Structure formats: C-alpha cells, structure tokens
CSV table of C-alpha atoms and ligand atoms in Angstrom, one decimal:
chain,number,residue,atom,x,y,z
X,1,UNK,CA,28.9,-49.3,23.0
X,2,UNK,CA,28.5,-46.2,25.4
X,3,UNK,CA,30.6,-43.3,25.0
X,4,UNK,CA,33.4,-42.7,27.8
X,5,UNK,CA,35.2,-39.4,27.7
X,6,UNK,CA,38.2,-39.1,29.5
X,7,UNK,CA,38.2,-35.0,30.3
X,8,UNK,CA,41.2,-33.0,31.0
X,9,UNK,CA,41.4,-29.3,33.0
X,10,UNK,CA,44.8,-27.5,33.4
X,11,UNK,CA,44.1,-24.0,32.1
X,12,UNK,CA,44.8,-22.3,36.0
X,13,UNK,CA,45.6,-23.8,39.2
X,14,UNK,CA,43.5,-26.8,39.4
X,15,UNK,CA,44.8,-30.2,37.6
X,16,UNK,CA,41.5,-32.2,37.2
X,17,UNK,CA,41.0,-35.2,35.0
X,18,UNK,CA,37.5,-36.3,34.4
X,19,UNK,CA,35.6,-39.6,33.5
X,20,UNK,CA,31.9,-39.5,31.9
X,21,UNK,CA,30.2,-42.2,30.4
X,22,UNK,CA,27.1,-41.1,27.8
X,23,UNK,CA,24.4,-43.3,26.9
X,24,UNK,CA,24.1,-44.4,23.3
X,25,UNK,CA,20.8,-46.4,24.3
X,26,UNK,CA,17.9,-44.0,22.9
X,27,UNK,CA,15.5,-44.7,25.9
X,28,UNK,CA,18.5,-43.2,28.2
X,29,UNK,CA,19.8,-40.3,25.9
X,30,UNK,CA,19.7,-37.6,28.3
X,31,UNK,CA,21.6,-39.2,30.7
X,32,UNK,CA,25.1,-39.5,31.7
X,33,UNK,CA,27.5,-41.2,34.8
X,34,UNK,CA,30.2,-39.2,35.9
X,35,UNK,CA,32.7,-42.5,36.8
X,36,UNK,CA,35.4,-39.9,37.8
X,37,UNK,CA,35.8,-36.9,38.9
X,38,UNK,CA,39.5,-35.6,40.3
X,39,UNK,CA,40.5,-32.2,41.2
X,40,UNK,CA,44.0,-31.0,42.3
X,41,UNK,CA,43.8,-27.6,43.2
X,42,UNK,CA,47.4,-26.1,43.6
X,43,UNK,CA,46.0,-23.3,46.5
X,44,UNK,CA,48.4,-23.9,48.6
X,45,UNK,CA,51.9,-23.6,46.4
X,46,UNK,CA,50.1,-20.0,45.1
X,47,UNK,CA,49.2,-18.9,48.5
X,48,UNK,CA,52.0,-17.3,49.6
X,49,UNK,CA,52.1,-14.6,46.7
X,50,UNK,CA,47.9,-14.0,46.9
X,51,UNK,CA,47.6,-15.4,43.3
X,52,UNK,CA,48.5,-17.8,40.7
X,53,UNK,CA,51.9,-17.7,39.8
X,54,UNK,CA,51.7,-18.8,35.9
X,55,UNK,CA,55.5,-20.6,36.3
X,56,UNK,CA,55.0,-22.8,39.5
X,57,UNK,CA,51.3,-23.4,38.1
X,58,UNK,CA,51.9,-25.4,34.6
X,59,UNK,CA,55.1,-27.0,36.8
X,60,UNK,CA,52.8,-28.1,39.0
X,61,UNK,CA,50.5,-29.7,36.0
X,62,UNK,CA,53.5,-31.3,34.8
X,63,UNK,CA,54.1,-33.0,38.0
X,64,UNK,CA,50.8,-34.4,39.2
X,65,UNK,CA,48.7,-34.8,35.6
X,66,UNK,CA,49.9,-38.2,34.5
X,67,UNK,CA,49.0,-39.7,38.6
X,68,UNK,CA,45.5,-37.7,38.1
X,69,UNK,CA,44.3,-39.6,35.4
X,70,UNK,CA,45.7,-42.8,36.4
X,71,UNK,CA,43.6,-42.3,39.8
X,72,UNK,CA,41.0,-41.5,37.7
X,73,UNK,CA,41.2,-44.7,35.6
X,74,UNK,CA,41.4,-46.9,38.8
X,75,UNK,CA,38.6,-45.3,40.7
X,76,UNK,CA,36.1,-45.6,37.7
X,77,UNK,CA,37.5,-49.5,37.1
X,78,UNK,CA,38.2,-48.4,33.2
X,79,UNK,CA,41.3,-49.5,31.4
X,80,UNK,CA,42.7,-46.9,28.8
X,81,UNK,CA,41.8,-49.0,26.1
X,82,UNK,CA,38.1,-48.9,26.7
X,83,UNK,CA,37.7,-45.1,26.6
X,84,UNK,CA,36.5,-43.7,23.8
X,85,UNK,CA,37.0,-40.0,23.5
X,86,UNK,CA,39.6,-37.5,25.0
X,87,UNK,CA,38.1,-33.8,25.8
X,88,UNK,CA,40.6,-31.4,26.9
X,89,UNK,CA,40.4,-27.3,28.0
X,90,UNK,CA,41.8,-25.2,25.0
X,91,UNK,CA,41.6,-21.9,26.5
X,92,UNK,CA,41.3,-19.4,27.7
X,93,UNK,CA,44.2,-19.8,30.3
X,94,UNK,CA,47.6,-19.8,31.5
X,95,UNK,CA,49.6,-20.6,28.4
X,96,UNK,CA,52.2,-22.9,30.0
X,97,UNK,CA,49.6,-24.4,32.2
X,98,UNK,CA,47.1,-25.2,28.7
X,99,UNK,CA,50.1,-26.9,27.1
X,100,UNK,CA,50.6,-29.3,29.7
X,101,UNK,CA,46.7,-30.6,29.5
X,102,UNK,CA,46.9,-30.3,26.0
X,103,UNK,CA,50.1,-32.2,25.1
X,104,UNK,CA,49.3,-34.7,27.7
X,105,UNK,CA,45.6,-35.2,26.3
X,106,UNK,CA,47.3,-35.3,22.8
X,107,UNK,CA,49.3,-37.7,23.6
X,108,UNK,CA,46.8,-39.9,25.3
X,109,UNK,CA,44.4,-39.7,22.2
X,110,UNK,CA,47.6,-40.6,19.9
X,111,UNK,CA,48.5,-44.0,21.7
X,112,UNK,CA,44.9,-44.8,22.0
X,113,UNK,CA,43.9,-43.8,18.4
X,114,UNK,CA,40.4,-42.1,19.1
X,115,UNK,CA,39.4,-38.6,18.8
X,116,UNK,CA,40.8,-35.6,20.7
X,117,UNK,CA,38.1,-33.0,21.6
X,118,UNK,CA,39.3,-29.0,22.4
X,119,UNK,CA,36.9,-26.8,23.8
X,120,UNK,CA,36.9,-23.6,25.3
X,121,UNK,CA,37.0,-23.2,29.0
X,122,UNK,CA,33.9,-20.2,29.1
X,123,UNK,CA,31.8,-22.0,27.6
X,124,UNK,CA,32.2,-24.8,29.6
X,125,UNK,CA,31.7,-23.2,32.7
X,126,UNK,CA,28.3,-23.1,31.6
X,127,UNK,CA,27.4,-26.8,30.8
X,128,UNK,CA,27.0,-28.6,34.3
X,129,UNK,CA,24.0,-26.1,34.6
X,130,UNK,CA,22.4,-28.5,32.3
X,131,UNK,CA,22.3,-31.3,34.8
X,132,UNK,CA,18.9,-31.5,36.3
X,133,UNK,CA,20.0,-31.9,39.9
X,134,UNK,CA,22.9,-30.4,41.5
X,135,UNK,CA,25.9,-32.8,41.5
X,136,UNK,CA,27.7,-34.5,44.9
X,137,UNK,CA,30.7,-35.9,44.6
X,138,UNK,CA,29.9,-38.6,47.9
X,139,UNK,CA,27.0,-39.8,46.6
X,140,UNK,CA,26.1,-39.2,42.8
X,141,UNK,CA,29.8,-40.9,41.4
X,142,UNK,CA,28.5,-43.4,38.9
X,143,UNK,CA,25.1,-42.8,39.0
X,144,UNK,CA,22.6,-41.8,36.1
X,145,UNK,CA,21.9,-37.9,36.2
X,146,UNK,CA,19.7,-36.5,33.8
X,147,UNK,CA,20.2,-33.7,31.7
X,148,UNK,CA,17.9,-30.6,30.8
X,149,UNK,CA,17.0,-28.3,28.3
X,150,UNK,CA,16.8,-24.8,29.2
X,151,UNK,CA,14.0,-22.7,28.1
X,152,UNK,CA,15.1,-20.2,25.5
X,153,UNK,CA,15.6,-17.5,24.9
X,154,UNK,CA,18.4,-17.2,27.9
X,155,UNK,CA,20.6,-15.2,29.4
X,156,UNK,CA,24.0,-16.9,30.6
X,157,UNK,CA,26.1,-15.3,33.2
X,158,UNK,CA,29.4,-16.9,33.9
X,159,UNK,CA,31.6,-15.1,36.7
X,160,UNK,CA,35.0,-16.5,37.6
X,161,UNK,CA,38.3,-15.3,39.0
X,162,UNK,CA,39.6,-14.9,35.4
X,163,UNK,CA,35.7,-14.5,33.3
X,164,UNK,CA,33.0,-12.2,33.7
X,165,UNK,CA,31.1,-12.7,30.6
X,166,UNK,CA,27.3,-12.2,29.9
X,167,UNK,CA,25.4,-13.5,27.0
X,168,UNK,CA,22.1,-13.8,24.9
X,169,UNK,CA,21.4,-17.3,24.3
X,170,UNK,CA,18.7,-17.6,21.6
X,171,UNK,CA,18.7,-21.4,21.9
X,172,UNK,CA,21.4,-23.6,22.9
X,173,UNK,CA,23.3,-22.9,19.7
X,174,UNK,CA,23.2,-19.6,19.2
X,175,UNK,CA,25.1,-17.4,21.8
X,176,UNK,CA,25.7,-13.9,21.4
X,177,UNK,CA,28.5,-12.0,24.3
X,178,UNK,CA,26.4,-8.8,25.1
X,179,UNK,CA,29.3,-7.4,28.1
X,180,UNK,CA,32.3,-8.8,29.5
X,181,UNK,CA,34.9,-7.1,32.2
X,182,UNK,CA,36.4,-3.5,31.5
X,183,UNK,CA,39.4,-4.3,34.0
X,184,UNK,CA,39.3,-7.5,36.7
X,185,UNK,CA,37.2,-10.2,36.5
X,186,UNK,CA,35.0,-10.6,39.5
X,187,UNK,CA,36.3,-13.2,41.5
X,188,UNK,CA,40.0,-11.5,40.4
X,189,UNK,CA,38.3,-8.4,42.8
X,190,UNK,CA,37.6,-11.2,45.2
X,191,UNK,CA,41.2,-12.6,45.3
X,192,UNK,CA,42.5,-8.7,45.6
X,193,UNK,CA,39.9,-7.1,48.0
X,194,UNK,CA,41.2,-10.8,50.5
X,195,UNK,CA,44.6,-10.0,50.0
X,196,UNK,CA,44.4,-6.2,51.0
X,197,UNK,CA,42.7,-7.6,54.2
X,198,UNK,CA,45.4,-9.8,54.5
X,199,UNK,CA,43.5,-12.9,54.0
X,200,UNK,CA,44.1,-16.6,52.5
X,201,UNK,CA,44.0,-17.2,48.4
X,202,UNK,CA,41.3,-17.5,46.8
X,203,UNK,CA,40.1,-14.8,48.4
X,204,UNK,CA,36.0,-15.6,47.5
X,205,UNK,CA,35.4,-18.2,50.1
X,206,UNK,CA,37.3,-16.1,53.0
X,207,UNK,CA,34.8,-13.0,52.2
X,208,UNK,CA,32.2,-14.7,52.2
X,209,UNK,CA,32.8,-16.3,55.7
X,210,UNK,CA,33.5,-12.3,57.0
X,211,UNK,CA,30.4,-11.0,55.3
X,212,UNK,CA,28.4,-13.8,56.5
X,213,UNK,CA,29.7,-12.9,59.9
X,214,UNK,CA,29.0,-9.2,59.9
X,215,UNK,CA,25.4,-9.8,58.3
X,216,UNK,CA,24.5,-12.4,61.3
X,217,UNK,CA,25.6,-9.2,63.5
X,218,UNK,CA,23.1,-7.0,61.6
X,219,UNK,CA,25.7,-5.5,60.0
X,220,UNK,CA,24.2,-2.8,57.4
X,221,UNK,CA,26.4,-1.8,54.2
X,222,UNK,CA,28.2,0.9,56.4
X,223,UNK,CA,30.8,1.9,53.1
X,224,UNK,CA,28.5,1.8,50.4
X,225,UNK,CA,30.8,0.9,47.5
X,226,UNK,CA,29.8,1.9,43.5
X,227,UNK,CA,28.3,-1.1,41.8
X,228,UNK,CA,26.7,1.3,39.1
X,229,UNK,CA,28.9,2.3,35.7
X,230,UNK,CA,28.4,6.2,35.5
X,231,UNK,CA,28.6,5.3,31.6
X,232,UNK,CA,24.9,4.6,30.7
X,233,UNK,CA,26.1,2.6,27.3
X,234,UNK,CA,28.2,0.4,29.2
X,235,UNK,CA,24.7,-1.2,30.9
X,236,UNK,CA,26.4,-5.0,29.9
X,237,UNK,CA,30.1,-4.3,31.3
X,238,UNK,CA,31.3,-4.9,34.2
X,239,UNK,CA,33.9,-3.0,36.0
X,240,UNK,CA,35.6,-3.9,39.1
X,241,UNK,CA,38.3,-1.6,39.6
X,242,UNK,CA,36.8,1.5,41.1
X,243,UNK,CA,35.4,-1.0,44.0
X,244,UNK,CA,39.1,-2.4,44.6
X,245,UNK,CA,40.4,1.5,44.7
X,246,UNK,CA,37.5,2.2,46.9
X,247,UNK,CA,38.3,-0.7,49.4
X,248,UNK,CA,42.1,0.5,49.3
X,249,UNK,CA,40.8,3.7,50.7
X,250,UNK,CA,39.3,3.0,53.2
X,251,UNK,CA,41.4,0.6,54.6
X,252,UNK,CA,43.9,3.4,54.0
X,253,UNK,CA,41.5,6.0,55.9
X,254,UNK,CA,41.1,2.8,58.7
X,255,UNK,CA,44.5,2.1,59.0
X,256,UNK,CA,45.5,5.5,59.0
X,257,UNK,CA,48.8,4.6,56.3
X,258,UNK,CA,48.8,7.7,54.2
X,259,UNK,CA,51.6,6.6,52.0
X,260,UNK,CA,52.8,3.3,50.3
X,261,UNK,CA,52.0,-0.2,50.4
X,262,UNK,CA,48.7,-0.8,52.5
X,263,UNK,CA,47.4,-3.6,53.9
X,264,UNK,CA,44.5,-4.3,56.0
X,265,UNK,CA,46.5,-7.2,57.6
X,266,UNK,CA,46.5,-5.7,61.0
X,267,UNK,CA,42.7,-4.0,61.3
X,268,UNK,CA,40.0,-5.1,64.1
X,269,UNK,CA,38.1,-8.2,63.1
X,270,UNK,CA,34.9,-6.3,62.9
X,271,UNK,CA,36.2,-3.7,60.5
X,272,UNK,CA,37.4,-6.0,58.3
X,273,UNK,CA,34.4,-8.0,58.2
X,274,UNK,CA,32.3,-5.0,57.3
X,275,UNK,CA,34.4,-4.0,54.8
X,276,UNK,CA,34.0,-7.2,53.5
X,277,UNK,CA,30.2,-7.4,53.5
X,278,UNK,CA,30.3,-4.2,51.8
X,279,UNK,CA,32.6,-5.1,48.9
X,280,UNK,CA,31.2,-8.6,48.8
X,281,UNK,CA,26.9,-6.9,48.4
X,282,UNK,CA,28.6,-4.1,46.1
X,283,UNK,CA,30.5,-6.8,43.8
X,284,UNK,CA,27.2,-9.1,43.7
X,285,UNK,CA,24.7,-6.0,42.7
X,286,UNK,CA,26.9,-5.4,39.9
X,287,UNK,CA,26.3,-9.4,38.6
X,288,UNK,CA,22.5,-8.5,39.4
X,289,UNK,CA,22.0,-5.1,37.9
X,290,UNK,CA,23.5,-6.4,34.8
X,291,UNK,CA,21.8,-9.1,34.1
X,292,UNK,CA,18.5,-7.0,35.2
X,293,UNK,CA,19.3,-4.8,32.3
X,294,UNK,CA,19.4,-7.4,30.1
X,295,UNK,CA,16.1,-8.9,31.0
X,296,UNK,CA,14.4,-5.4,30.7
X,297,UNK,CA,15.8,-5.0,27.5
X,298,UNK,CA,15.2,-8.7,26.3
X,299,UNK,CA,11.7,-9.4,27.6
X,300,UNK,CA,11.5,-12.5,25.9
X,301,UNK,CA,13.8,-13.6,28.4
X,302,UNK,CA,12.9,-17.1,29.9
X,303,UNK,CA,15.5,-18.0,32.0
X,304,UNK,CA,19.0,-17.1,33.5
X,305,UNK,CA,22.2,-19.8,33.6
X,306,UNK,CA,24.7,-18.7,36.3
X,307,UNK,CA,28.2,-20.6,36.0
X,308,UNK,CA,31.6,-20.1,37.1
X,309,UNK,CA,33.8,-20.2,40.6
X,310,UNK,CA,32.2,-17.0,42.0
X,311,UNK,CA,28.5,-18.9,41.5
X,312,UNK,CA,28.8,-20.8,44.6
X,313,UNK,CA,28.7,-17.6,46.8
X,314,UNK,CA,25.2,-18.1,48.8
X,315,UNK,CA,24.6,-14.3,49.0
X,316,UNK,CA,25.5,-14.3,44.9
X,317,UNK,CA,21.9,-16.9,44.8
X,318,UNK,CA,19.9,-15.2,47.2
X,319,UNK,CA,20.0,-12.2,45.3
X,320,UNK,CA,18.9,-13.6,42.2
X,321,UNK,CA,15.6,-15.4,44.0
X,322,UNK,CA,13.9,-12.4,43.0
X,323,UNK,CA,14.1,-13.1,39.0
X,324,UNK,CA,10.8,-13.8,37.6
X,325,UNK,CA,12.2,-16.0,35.0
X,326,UNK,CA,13.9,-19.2,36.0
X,327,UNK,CA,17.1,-19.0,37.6
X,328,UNK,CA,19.4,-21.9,37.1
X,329,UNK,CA,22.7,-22.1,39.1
X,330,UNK,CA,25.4,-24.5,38.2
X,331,UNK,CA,25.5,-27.2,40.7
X,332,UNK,CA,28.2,-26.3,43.2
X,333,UNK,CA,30.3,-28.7,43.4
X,334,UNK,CA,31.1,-27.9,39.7
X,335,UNK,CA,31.1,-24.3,40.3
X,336,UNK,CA,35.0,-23.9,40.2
X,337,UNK,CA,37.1,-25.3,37.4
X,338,UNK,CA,37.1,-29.1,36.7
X,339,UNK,CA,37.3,-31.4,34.1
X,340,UNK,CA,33.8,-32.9,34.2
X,341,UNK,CA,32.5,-29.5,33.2
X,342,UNK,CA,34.7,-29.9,29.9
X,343,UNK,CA,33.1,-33.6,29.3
X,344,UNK,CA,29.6,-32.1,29.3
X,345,UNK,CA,30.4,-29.5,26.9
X,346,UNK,CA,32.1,-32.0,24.5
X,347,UNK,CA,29.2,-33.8,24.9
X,348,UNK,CA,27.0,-30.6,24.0
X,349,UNK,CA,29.3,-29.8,21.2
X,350,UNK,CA,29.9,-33.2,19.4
X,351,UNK,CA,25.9,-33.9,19.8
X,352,UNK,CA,26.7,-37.7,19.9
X,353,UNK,CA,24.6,-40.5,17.8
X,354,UNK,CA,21.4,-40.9,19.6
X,355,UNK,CA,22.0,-37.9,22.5
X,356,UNK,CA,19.5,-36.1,22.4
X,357,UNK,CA,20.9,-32.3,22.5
X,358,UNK,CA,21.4,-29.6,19.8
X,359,UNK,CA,25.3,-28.8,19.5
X,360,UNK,CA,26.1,-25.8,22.3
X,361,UNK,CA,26.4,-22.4,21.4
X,362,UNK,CA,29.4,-21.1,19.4
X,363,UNK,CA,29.9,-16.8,19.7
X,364,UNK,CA,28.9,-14.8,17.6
X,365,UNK,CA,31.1,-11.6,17.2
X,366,UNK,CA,29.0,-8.0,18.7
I,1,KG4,O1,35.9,-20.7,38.0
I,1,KG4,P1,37.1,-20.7,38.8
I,1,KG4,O2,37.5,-21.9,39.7
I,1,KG4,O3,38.4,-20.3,38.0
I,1,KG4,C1,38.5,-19.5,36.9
I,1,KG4,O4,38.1,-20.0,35.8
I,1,KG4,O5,38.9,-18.4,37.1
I,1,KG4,O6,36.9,-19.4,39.8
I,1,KG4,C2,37.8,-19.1,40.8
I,1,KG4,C3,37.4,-17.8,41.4
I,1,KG4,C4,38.4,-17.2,42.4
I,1,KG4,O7,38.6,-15.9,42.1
I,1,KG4,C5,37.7,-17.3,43.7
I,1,KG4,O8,38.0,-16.4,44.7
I,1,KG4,C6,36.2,-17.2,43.3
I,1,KG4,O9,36.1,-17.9,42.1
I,1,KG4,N1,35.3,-17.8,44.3
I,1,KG4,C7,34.4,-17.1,45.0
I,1,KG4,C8,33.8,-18.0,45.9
I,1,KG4,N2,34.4,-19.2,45.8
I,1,KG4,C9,35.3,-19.1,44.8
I,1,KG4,N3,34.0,-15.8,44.9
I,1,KG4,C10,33.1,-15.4,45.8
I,1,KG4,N4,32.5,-16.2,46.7
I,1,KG4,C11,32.8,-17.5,46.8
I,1,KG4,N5,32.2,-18.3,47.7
I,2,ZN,ZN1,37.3,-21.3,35.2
C-alpha cells in the first residue's frame, strides 16, 4: 500500500491542507503525486492593518481548517480512512495560529489511529526544491513528479516574510545555520518598505510590480540604498533595518513631512516606483552578497537551494544566474507557505520503506 499524507499548514496567515501520495513500489521510489493541494490565504482580513494580526489569524484557522481538509479529501477522491500519515507545521510561527493546525492534525491522527508527523516550518521551506520540475497547480495535480538529489556540498538560502536563514548543507542530513537576520526578515522589509508607500499587504508582490515598472523605464538605482554590513564578521547576517530607515528618509525628504508619522501614500507614481526599484535591487544584493561570501569561503560549494515566499521575486533569480554552481529555485508555486511543502519534508524526514532519500538535515548548533 502507498503512503498518503495528509499535510497541515497554519503557522501564519495561510490555512493550507495538503494531500501526497509516495510510492512504496521500489521501481517508482523517487516519485510522489500531490492529490491535493489547498491554500487559504487570510490577505484580505490582515490588509487593513499592513500585516498579520496574530488574534484574527489563528481565529481565522479555526474557522476555515476543518472545510480545508474536507475539500481536500473530496478533490483527491480519498476517504479519511485510507490515509496513512498526518504531517503538520510545528513551528516556527504564530503561537495561536500553530495550535489550531496542531490540535486539529492531533486530533485527526487520534480518530484515525496512524502516526502524527511535526516538523519545522524552515526547513520545510526548503524541500519542494527537491522536485525535479517546477510544480503547477492546473496541470501537475495527481501526476507522478520526480524527486532529486542535490549535489553536495550546498548552500541553502531560505528568505521569507518571517525567515532569513542561510546554511551549509554537507549532505542532505547535515545542515549547519551559518547567518540569519539581525532585525526583519527580508520579506518583513518587503511588507514595511509597501506600507510606507502606502501600498497593499504583502507588500513583495506590489514592489515588485513598481520596480518592474521603473526598470522597463530605464530607471537606474537613483537612491542607492546600503546592502553591505559595515561589520566585516557579520559576512553571513543579514540586516534589514538600515534600508527600511533609509526608505523612511527619503520618503520624508520627498514628502517634505519633517515630523511624525510618514507615509509615502500620496507621492507621484514615478517616485514611488523608483524608490521601489531601489529598495527592491538593495534588499536582493544583500541575499546575493551573502550567499557569494559563502561560496568564496566554501569552495567546495556545488550548488545553491533558494526557498521561501521572497523566492518567487523574478529580479531575486535573475541575479543569481550568474552562480557558477547550480542554482536551484523552489518551484513557485510552492514559494510561499503551504502544506505540500510540509508533506515533502515528512517524507525527507521519515525516509519511508523503499524511498529512496537519506533523512533531511537536522541543525546543528554554531
Ligand atoms: O514564505 P512566506 O509565504 O511566509 C513566511 O513564512 O513568512 O513568505 C511571505 C513573504 C511576505 O513577506 C511577502 O511580501 C514576500 O514573502 N513575498 C515577496 C514576493 N512575493 C511574496 N517578496 C518579494 N517579491 C515577491 N514577489
Ligand atoms: Zn513560511
């Protein structure tokens, strides 16, 4: 009998509810069918205060989780009874909104008696980069996609609204953290750097759309933000909150509002869309210099994993085409959070009968 995992995602603002079958048949061991794959995000009850209020977000779990994985059921034609594992997001996260998924996929593992899975929401970020091709949700539901092994040794970058972590991977089950954030996280910056300019939350996608603008005008980077930590040992951190004070700045030199609350609500289109093409090339040089420190100081290095919501930010992959060693971006569509992420990494970590992968990497502490 094939394993089916039934995957569950709540740590933030998205309520998603996975189904993946593995193969137990040796000939197709590196091969799996995502049957389901159902995200809720809760944008829209969060975007009137520019981020995620943790209260209205495990509410909102609460509310919609038990429908999710019913949908979820129907569309992949499974009864509970003939799943076979339950995988669910530990943490890191929004405490209220983890005990929602948690409970719920406790509870679902209880009735059904078979195993419960935790894993930890990083880490997962990282595992749909194993998928050999990237992932659509029109047309690769319920079909076979294969999975991959990396060449090691890697370096794993994972860059989300709440994550910005970059590691040494010496094979897939050995992962060291060399650098994480000093402050925000870099799609946190994102979110903030929007909201100054007055735009819609999550902030990532709506820069992107300016800077994309202002590049097709031949915009050059006209405010030159820092992207460089003046502390040489720090070459592994990242740091994002000089940039935000920088924007605030200039939107306060801009604006010409000396005092108080600023906002960069009311500035010319153009302006803002150059301020954010040079927030957006600052933030991404920052995700590029580091890891290029890494790979001069590892030149063992045989390739780079990128994961995480900030990964499907075009500009973010152009600038890593320039890598010698090879580059592999999560697929997109698995980019942000969702539950099939957390299915592949219980199916890295428990290393089922007859799959043929090494368990995924577990820290080890600096
Ligand atoms: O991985 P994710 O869905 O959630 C966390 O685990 O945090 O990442 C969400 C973050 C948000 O901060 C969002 O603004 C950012 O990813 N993001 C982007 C883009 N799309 C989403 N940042 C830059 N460019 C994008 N296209
Ligand atoms: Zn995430």
């Amino acid at each position: 009998m094939n394993e089916i995992i039934l995957a569950v995602e709540s740590s933030c603002d998205e309520t998603a509810i996975s189904i993946v079958e593995v193969y137990k048949d040796k000939l197709k061991s590196n091969f799996v069918r995502i049957l389901a794959h159902e995200v809720e995000s809760q944008h829209a009850s969060h975007a009137p205060f520019g981020g995620v209020v943790p209260e209205i977000a495990a509410r909102d779990h609460l509310a919609k989780i038990y429908d999710i994985a019913s949908t979820a059921l129907k569309k992949a034609g499974l009864k509970p009874e003939q799943l076979t594992k339950i995988a669910v997001t530990m943490g890191p996260g929004l405490i209220g909104a983890l005990m929602v998924g948690v409970l719920f996929a406790r509870g679902l593992a209880t009735a059904l008696n078979i195993p419960l899975v935790a894993v930890n929401h990083v880490d997962a970020h990282l595992a749909p980069a194993l998928l050999l091709h990237d992932f659509s949700l029109k047309s690769d539901l319920s079909k076979s996609l294969h999975l991959r092994s990396p060449t090691f040794p890697a370096i794993a970058l994972t860059v989300s609204g709440g994550h910005c972590h970059l590691s040494y991977l010496s094979d897939i089950n050995t992962k060291k953290i060399l650098g994480t954030t000093l402050d925000d996280a870099c799609g946190e910056a994102f979110d903030k750097v929007a909201k100054l300019l007055g735009l819609e939350y999550p902030g990532g996608p709506e820069i992107e759309k300016l800077a994309f603008v202002a590049e097709q005008n031949g915009f050059q980077d006209k405010y030159q933000f820092p992207y460089k930590l003046s502390d040489k040992e720090n070459i592994y951190q990242f740091s994002y909150s000089g940039i935000k004070t920088a924007v605030m700045e200039i939107i306060r030199k801009e604006t010409g509002i000396k005092k108080g609350k600023i906002t960069g609500k009311d500035l010319p289109l153009e302006t803002k869309q150059q301020i954010a093409y040079s927030f957006q090339i600052a933030a991404l040089k920052q995700l590029h210099d580091r890891v290029l420190n890494a790979v001069k100081n590892f030149p063992e290095i045989k390739s780079i994993l990128i994961a995480g919501g900030v990964a499907q930010n075009k500009k973010f992959r152009e600038l890593f085409m320039s890598f010698q060693q090879e580059v592999i971006f999560a697929s997109p569509a698995l980019c942000s959070d969702n539950a099939t992420m957390i299915a592949l990494q219980t199916i890295i970590e428990t290393n089922l009968d007859g799959f043929n992968m090494q368990p995924f990497p577990k820290y080890i502490a600096k």
